[in-house]
């Protein structure tokens, strides 16, 4: 019994250290941006710094989101971080997606869950990079530590603010394999930026998404 308790304390200590490291690595929202939306980050416990993803991995996806939303005068900042039990690392079914958000969706920050593996519920046996999920009358984001490239969080934030998948070659919302433009040149299409501005303005007026107090 004592050995089990000690093992649990060690795991908790490693996870806590990982959370502290993510807090330090996460980029701050540029104070000159008109809107700094807050993100509540939930990271599944794992073998890497006690988490399923390294602090630098998480910070890179936050930084990419800040870069891609710059033209909207919008940035993001982590307002809080907590850990999710390792038993939820592999998200397989709709029920799994529903369950991971249950009881963790307080406040109006944008909730982002970093999991180990995220399965495609429409194509069994396949994995996906991320998903914007609706459950418990809330919307939240799940991204896969195993498969999500740097722009995945920005793509899912596009969905969070109302964008569908698109056919614009330039757009990060376009999932079609293509060579041009190269990935580093892709962004939101101008038409998508107009749609985002409208939705963001409406959400700010309604106070349905939290902004950083400054």
C-alpha positions as YAML, in Angstrom:
chain: A
units: angstrom
residues:
- id: 1
  name: UNK
  ca: [0.00, 0.00, 0.00]
- id: 2
  name: UNK
  ca: [2.76, 2.42, 1.00]
- id: 3
  name: UNK
  ca: [4.64, 1.64, -2.20]
- id: 4
  name: UNK
  ca: [1.54, 2.45, -4.27]
- id: 5
  name: UNK
  ca: [1.05, 5.74, -2.46]
- id: 6
  name: UNK
  ca: [4.69, 6.70, -2.98]
- id: 7
  name: UNK
  ca: [4.46, 5.84, -6.68]
- id: 8
  name: UNK
  ca: [1.35, 7.99, -7.02]
- id: 9
  name: UNK
  ca: [3.06, 10.91, -5.27]
- id: 10
  name: UNK
  ca: [6.05, 10.61, -7.62]
- id: 11
  name: UNK
  ca: [3.80, 10.59, -10.70]
- id: 12
  name: UNK
  ca: [1.85, 13.59, -9.40]
- id: 13
  name: UNK
  ca: [5.10, 15.41, -8.69]
- id: 14
  name: UNK
  ca: [6.40, 14.79, -12.23]
- id: 15
  name: UNK
  ca: [3.10, 15.94, -13.75]
- id: 16
  name: UNK
  ca: [3.15, 19.08, -11.58]
- id: 17
  name: UNK
  ca: [6.68, 19.85, -12.77]
- id: 18
  name: UNK
  ca: [5.48, 19.40, -16.35]
- id: 19
  name: UNK
  ca: [2.64, 21.85, -15.80]
- id: 20
  name: UNK
  ca: [5.09, 24.40, -14.39]
- id: 21
  name: UNK
  ca: [7.31, 23.93, -17.44]
- id: 22
  name: UNK
  ca: [4.37, 24.47, -19.82]
- id: 23
  name: UNK
  ca: [3.43, 27.63, -17.92]
- id: 24
  name: UNK
  ca: [6.94, 29.00, -18.43]
- id: 25
  name: UNK
  ca: [7.16, 27.96, -22.09]
- id: 26
  name: UNK
  ca: [3.72, 29.17, -23.21]
- id: 27
  name: UNK
  ca: [3.90, 32.48, -25.11]
- id: 28
  name: UNK
  ca: [2.16, 35.54, -23.72]
- id: 29
  name: UNK
  ca: [-0.38, 37.42, -25.79]
- id: 30
  name: UNK
  ca: [1.03, 40.55, -27.42]
- id: 31
  name: UNK
  ca: [-0.38, 43.40, -25.37]
- id: 32
  name: UNK
  ca: [-0.84, 45.49, -28.51]
- id: 33
  name: UNK
  ca: [-3.51, 43.10, -29.89]
- id: 34
  name: UNK
  ca: [-7.09, 44.28, -29.68]
- id: 35
  name: UNK
  ca: [-8.23, 40.97, -28.19]
- id: 36
  name: UNK
  ca: [-6.35, 38.45, -26.05]
- id: 37
  name: UNK
  ca: [-8.54, 35.40, -25.56]
- id: 38
  name: UNK
  ca: [-7.74, 33.07, -22.69]
- id: 39
  name: UNK
  ca: [-7.15, 29.35, -23.08]
- id: 40
  name: UNK
  ca: [-7.70, 26.80, -20.36]
- id: 41
  name: UNK
  ca: [-5.28, 23.99, -21.15]
- id: 42
  name: UNK
  ca: [-5.92, 20.39, -20.08]
- id: 43
  name: UNK
  ca: [-3.00, 18.03, -20.73]
- id: 44
  name: UNK
  ca: [-3.18, 14.27, -20.32]
- id: 45
  name: UNK
  ca: [-0.56, 12.79, -18.02]
- id: 46
  name: UNK
  ca: [2.15, 10.77, -19.76]
- id: 47
  name: UNK
  ca: [5.79, 9.83, -19.90]
- id: 48
  name: UNK
  ca: [7.22, 13.11, -21.23]
- id: 49
  name: UNK
  ca: [7.80, 15.52, -18.33]
- id: 50
  name: UNK
  ca: [4.80, 13.80, -16.76]
- id: 51
  name: UNK
  ca: [2.63, 14.84, -19.72]
- id: 52
  name: UNK
  ca: [1.78, 13.42, -23.18]
- id: 53
  name: UNK
  ca: [3.50, 16.36, -24.88]
- id: 54
  name: UNK
  ca: [6.57, 18.41, -24.06]
- id: 55
  name: UNK
  ca: [6.26, 22.04, -22.97]
- id: 56
  name: UNK
  ca: [8.02, 23.14, -26.17]
- id: 57
  name: UNK
  ca: [5.58, 21.09, -28.30]
- id: 58
  name: UNK
  ca: [2.63, 22.80, -26.65]
- id: 59
  name: UNK
  ca: [4.24, 26.24, -26.84]
- id: 60
  name: UNK
  ca: [4.91, 25.84, -30.58]
- id: 61
  name: UNK
  ca: [1.21, 25.23, -31.30]
- id: 62
  name: UNK
  ca: [0.18, 28.22, -29.20]
- id: 63
  name: UNK
  ca: [2.74, 30.40, -31.00]
- id: 64
  name: UNK
  ca: [1.47, 29.25, -34.41]
- id: 65
  name: UNK
  ca: [-2.08, 30.16, -33.41]
- id: 66
  name: UNK
  ca: [-0.92, 33.62, -32.34]
- id: 67
  name: UNK
  ca: [0.85, 34.11, -35.66]
- id: 68
  name: UNK
  ca: [-2.10, 33.01, -37.80]
- id: 69
  name: UNK
  ca: [-4.60, 35.17, -35.90]
- id: 70
  name: UNK
  ca: [-2.32, 38.25, -35.98]
- id: 71
  name: UNK
  ca: [-4.10, 39.72, -39.01]
- id: 72
  name: UNK
  ca: [-7.32, 39.69, -36.96]
- id: 73
  name: UNK
  ca: [-5.60, 41.61, -34.14]
- id: 74
  name: UNK
  ca: [-6.30, 38.57, -31.94]
- id: 75
  name: UNK
  ca: [-3.96, 36.64, -29.68]
- id: 76
  name: UNK
  ca: [-4.22, 33.89, -27.10]
- id: 77
  name: UNK
  ca: [-2.85, 33.35, -23.65]
- id: 78
  name: UNK
  ca: [-2.99, 30.35, -21.33]
- id: 79
  name: UNK
  ca: [-4.98, 31.32, -18.25]
- id: 80
  name: UNK
  ca: [-4.69, 27.97, -16.51]
- id: 81
  name: UNK
  ca: [-3.35, 24.45, -16.91]
- id: 82
  name: UNK
  ca: [-4.41, 21.20, -15.33]
- id: 83
  name: UNK
  ca: [-3.73, 17.54, -15.95]
- id: 84
  name: UNK
  ca: [-6.10, 14.82, -17.14]
- id: 85
  name: UNK
  ca: [-5.60, 11.19, -16.00]
- id: 86
  name: UNK
  ca: [-3.44, 8.98, -18.21]
- id: 87
  name: UNK
  ca: [-6.39, 6.59, -18.58]
- id: 88
  name: UNK
  ca: [-7.92, 9.09, -21.04]
- id: 89
  name: UNK
  ca: [-4.81, 9.37, -23.25]
- id: 90
  name: UNK
  ca: [-6.41, 7.42, -26.11]
- id: 91
  name: UNK
  ca: [-9.69, 9.02, -27.19]
- id: 92
  name: UNK
  ca: [-11.54, 6.46, -29.32]
- id: 93
  name: UNK
  ca: [-15.31, 7.01, -29.33]
- id: 94
  name: UNK
  ca: [-17.87, 9.79, -29.21]
- id: 95
  name: UNK
  ca: [-18.47, 8.86, -25.59]
- id: 96
  name: UNK
  ca: [-14.74, 9.30, -24.88]
- id: 97
  name: UNK
  ca: [-14.85, 12.78, -26.39]
- id: 98
  name: UNK
  ca: [-17.90, 13.65, -24.33]
- id: 99
  name: UNK
  ca: [-16.41, 12.26, -21.13]
- id: 100
  name: UNK
  ca: [-13.08, 14.07, -21.29]
- id: 101
  name: UNK
  ca: [-14.78, 17.45, -21.10]
- id: 102
  name: UNK
  ca: [-17.29, 16.55, -18.41]
- id: 103
  name: UNK
  ca: [-16.82, 18.61, -15.22]
- id: 104
  name: UNK
  ca: [-13.81, 20.47, -16.71]
- id: 105
  name: UNK
  ca: [-15.55, 23.23, -18.65]
- id: 106
  name: UNK
  ca: [-15.97, 25.99, -16.10]
- id: 107
  name: UNK
  ca: [-15.81, 29.62, -17.18]
- id: 108
  name: UNK
  ca: [-15.71, 31.09, -20.68]
- id: 109
  name: UNK
  ca: [-12.08, 30.48, -21.57]
- id: 110
  name: UNK
  ca: [-11.42, 28.38, -24.67]
- id: 111
  name: UNK
  ca: [-10.86, 24.84, -23.40]
- id: 112
  name: UNK
  ca: [-8.11, 22.89, -25.19]
- id: 113
  name: UNK
  ca: [-7.32, 19.25, -24.37]
- id: 114
  name: UNK
  ca: [-4.00, 17.71, -25.40]
- id: 115
  name: UNK
  ca: [-4.43, 13.93, -25.59]
- id: 116
  name: UNK
  ca: [-2.09, 11.13, -26.62]
- id: 117
  name: UNK
  ca: [-4.06, 9.69, -29.53]
- id: 118
  name: UNK
  ca: [-7.32, 10.85, -31.12]
- id: 119
  name: UNK
  ca: [-9.17, 8.31, -33.26]
- id: 120
  name: UNK
  ca: [-11.39, 9.10, -36.23]
- id: 121
  name: UNK
  ca: [-14.90, 8.09, -35.17]
- id: 122
  name: UNK
  ca: [-16.05, 8.03, -38.82]
- id: 123
  name: UNK
  ca: [-13.23, 5.79, -40.08]
- id: 124
  name: UNK
  ca: [-12.33, 3.10, -37.54]
- id: 125
  name: UNK
  ca: [-8.65, 2.33, -37.33]
- id: 126
  name: UNK
  ca: [-7.57, 5.80, -38.44]
- id: 127
  name: UNK
  ca: [-6.29, 8.71, -36.38]
- id: 128
  name: UNK
  ca: [-6.93, 12.43, -36.70]
- id: 129
  name: UNK
  ca: [-4.93, 15.48, -35.69]
- id: 130
  name: UNK
  ca: [-7.58, 17.43, -33.85]
- id: 131
  name: UNK
  ca: [-11.29, 18.10, -33.48]
- id: 132
  name: UNK
  ca: [-13.58, 20.84, -32.27]
- id: 133
  name: UNK
  ca: [-16.19, 19.01, -30.23]
- id: 134
  name: UNK
  ca: [-19.63, 19.98, -28.94]
- id: 135
  name: UNK
  ca: [-20.90, 18.39, -25.73]
- id: 136
  name: UNK
  ca: [-22.42, 19.44, -22.41]
- id: 137
  name: UNK
  ca: [-23.76, 22.56, -24.21]
- id: 138
  name: UNK
  ca: [-20.16, 23.70, -24.70]
- id: 139
  name: UNK
  ca: [-17.56, 23.71, -27.45]
- id: 140
  name: UNK
  ca: [-14.02, 22.57, -26.79]
- id: 141
  name: UNK
  ca: [-10.94, 21.49, -28.70]
- id: 142
  name: UNK
  ca: [-8.99, 18.22, -28.62]
- id: 143
  name: UNK
  ca: [-5.60, 17.88, -30.31]
- id: 144
  name: UNK
  ca: [-3.44, 14.79, -30.64]
- id: 145
  name: UNK
  ca: [0.10, 14.81, -29.28]
- id: 146
  name: UNK
  ca: [0.88, 11.93, -31.64]
- id: 147
  name: UNK
  ca: [-0.23, 13.59, -34.88]
- id: 148
  name: UNK
  ca: [-0.93, 17.31, -34.59]
- id: 149
  name: UNK
  ca: [1.46, 19.56, -36.56]
- id: 150
  name: UNK
  ca: [2.05, 23.12, -35.42]
- id: 151
  name: UNK
  ca: [-0.96, 24.63, -37.22]
- id: 152
  name: UNK
  ca: [-3.53, 22.17, -35.84]
- id: 153
  name: UNK
  ca: [-4.53, 24.36, -32.91]
- id: 154
  name: UNK
  ca: [-5.01, 27.38, -35.21]
- id: 155
  name: UNK
  ca: [-7.13, 25.22, -37.55]
- id: 156
  name: UNK
  ca: [-9.33, 24.08, -34.66]
- id: 157
  name: UNK
  ca: [-9.63, 27.63, -33.35]
- id: 158
  name: UNK
  ca: [-10.90, 28.52, -36.81]
- id: 159
  name: UNK
  ca: [-13.66, 25.94, -36.25]
- id: 160
  name: UNK
  ca: [-14.26, 27.26, -32.73]
- id: 161
  name: UNK
  ca: [-14.97, 30.69, -34.24]
- id: 162
  name: UNK
  ca: [-17.32, 29.22, -36.81]
- id: 163
  name: UNK
  ca: [-15.28, 28.37, -39.91]
- id: 164
  name: UNK
  ca: [-16.02, 25.14, -41.84]
- id: 165
  name: UNK
  ca: [-13.46, 23.26, -43.88]
- id: 166
  name: UNK
  ca: [-12.74, 25.12, -47.11]
- id: 167
  name: UNK
  ca: [-11.48, 24.71, -50.66]
- id: 168
  name: UNK
  ca: [-9.31, 27.85, -50.73]
- id: 169
  name: UNK
  ca: [-5.80, 26.72, -51.67]
- id: 170
  name: UNK
  ca: [-4.24, 29.28, -49.31]
- id: 171
  name: UNK
  ca: [-6.34, 28.28, -46.32]
- id: 172
  name: UNK
  ca: [-5.27, 26.29, -43.28]
- id: 173
  name: UNK
  ca: [-8.93, 25.18, -43.17]
- id: 174
  name: UNK
  ca: [-8.42, 23.24, -46.42]
- id: 175
  name: UNK
  ca: [-7.62, 19.60, -45.64]
- id: 176
  name: UNK
  ca: [-6.98, 18.60, -49.27]
- id: 177
  name: UNK
  ca: [-3.41, 17.40, -49.99]
- id: 178
  name: UNK
  ca: [-1.67, 19.95, -52.24]
- id: 179
  name: UNK
  ca: [1.80, 21.23, -53.05]
- id: 180
  name: UNK
  ca: [0.97, 24.92, -53.59]
- id: 181
  name: UNK
  ca: [1.16, 27.08, -51.69]
- id: 182
  name: UNK
  ca: [3.71, 25.42, -49.39]
- id: 183
  name: UNK
  ca: [2.51, 24.81, -45.81]
- id: 184
  name: UNK
  ca: [4.54, 27.67, -44.35]
- id: 185
  name: UNK
  ca: [2.71, 30.13, -46.66]
- id: 186
  name: UNK
  ca: [-0.79, 29.01, -45.76]
- id: 187
  name: UNK
  ca: [-3.11, 31.16, -43.66]
- id: 188
  name: UNK
  ca: [-6.80, 32.02, -43.40]
- id: 189
  name: UNK
  ca: [-8.23, 33.09, -46.76]
- id: 190
  name: UNK
  ca: [-9.40, 36.71, -47.00]
- id: 191
  name: UNK
  ca: [-13.02, 35.56, -47.14]
- id: 192
  name: UNK
  ca: [-12.46, 33.55, -43.97]
- id: 193
  name: UNK
  ca: [-10.90, 36.52, -42.22]
- id: 194
  name: UNK
  ca: [-14.06, 38.55, -42.92]
- id: 195
  name: UNK
  ca: [-16.21, 35.77, -41.46]
- id: 196
  name: UNK
  ca: [-13.94, 35.46, -38.41]
- id: 197
  name: UNK
  ca: [-14.06, 39.20, -37.74]
- id: 198
  name: UNK
  ca: [-17.85, 39.10, -37.69]
- id: 199
  name: UNK
  ca: [-18.08, 36.10, -35.37]
- id: 200
  name: UNK
  ca: [-15.37, 37.34, -33.02]
- id: 201
  name: UNK
  ca: [-17.02, 40.76, -32.74]
- id: 202
  name: UNK
  ca: [-20.32, 39.07, -31.90]
- id: 203
  name: UNK
  ca: [-18.74, 36.81, -29.28]
- id: 204
  name: UNK
  ca: [-16.93, 39.74, -27.68]
- id: 205
  name: UNK
  ca: [-20.17, 41.70, -27.43]
- id: 206
  name: UNK
  ca: [-21.97, 38.71, -25.93]
- id: 207
  name: UNK
  ca: [-19.00, 37.92, -23.65]
- id: 208
  name: UNK
  ca: [-19.17, 34.26, -24.57]
- id: 209
  name: UNK
  ca: [-15.38, 33.93, -24.66]
- id: 210
  name: UNK
  ca: [-13.08, 35.27, -21.95]
- id: 211
  name: UNK
  ca: [-10.50, 37.95, -22.64]
- id: 212
  name: UNK
  ca: [-7.34, 38.62, -20.67]
- id: 213
  name: UNK
  ca: [-7.85, 41.34, -18.11]
- id: 214
  name: UNK
  ca: [-5.42, 44.21, -18.62]
...
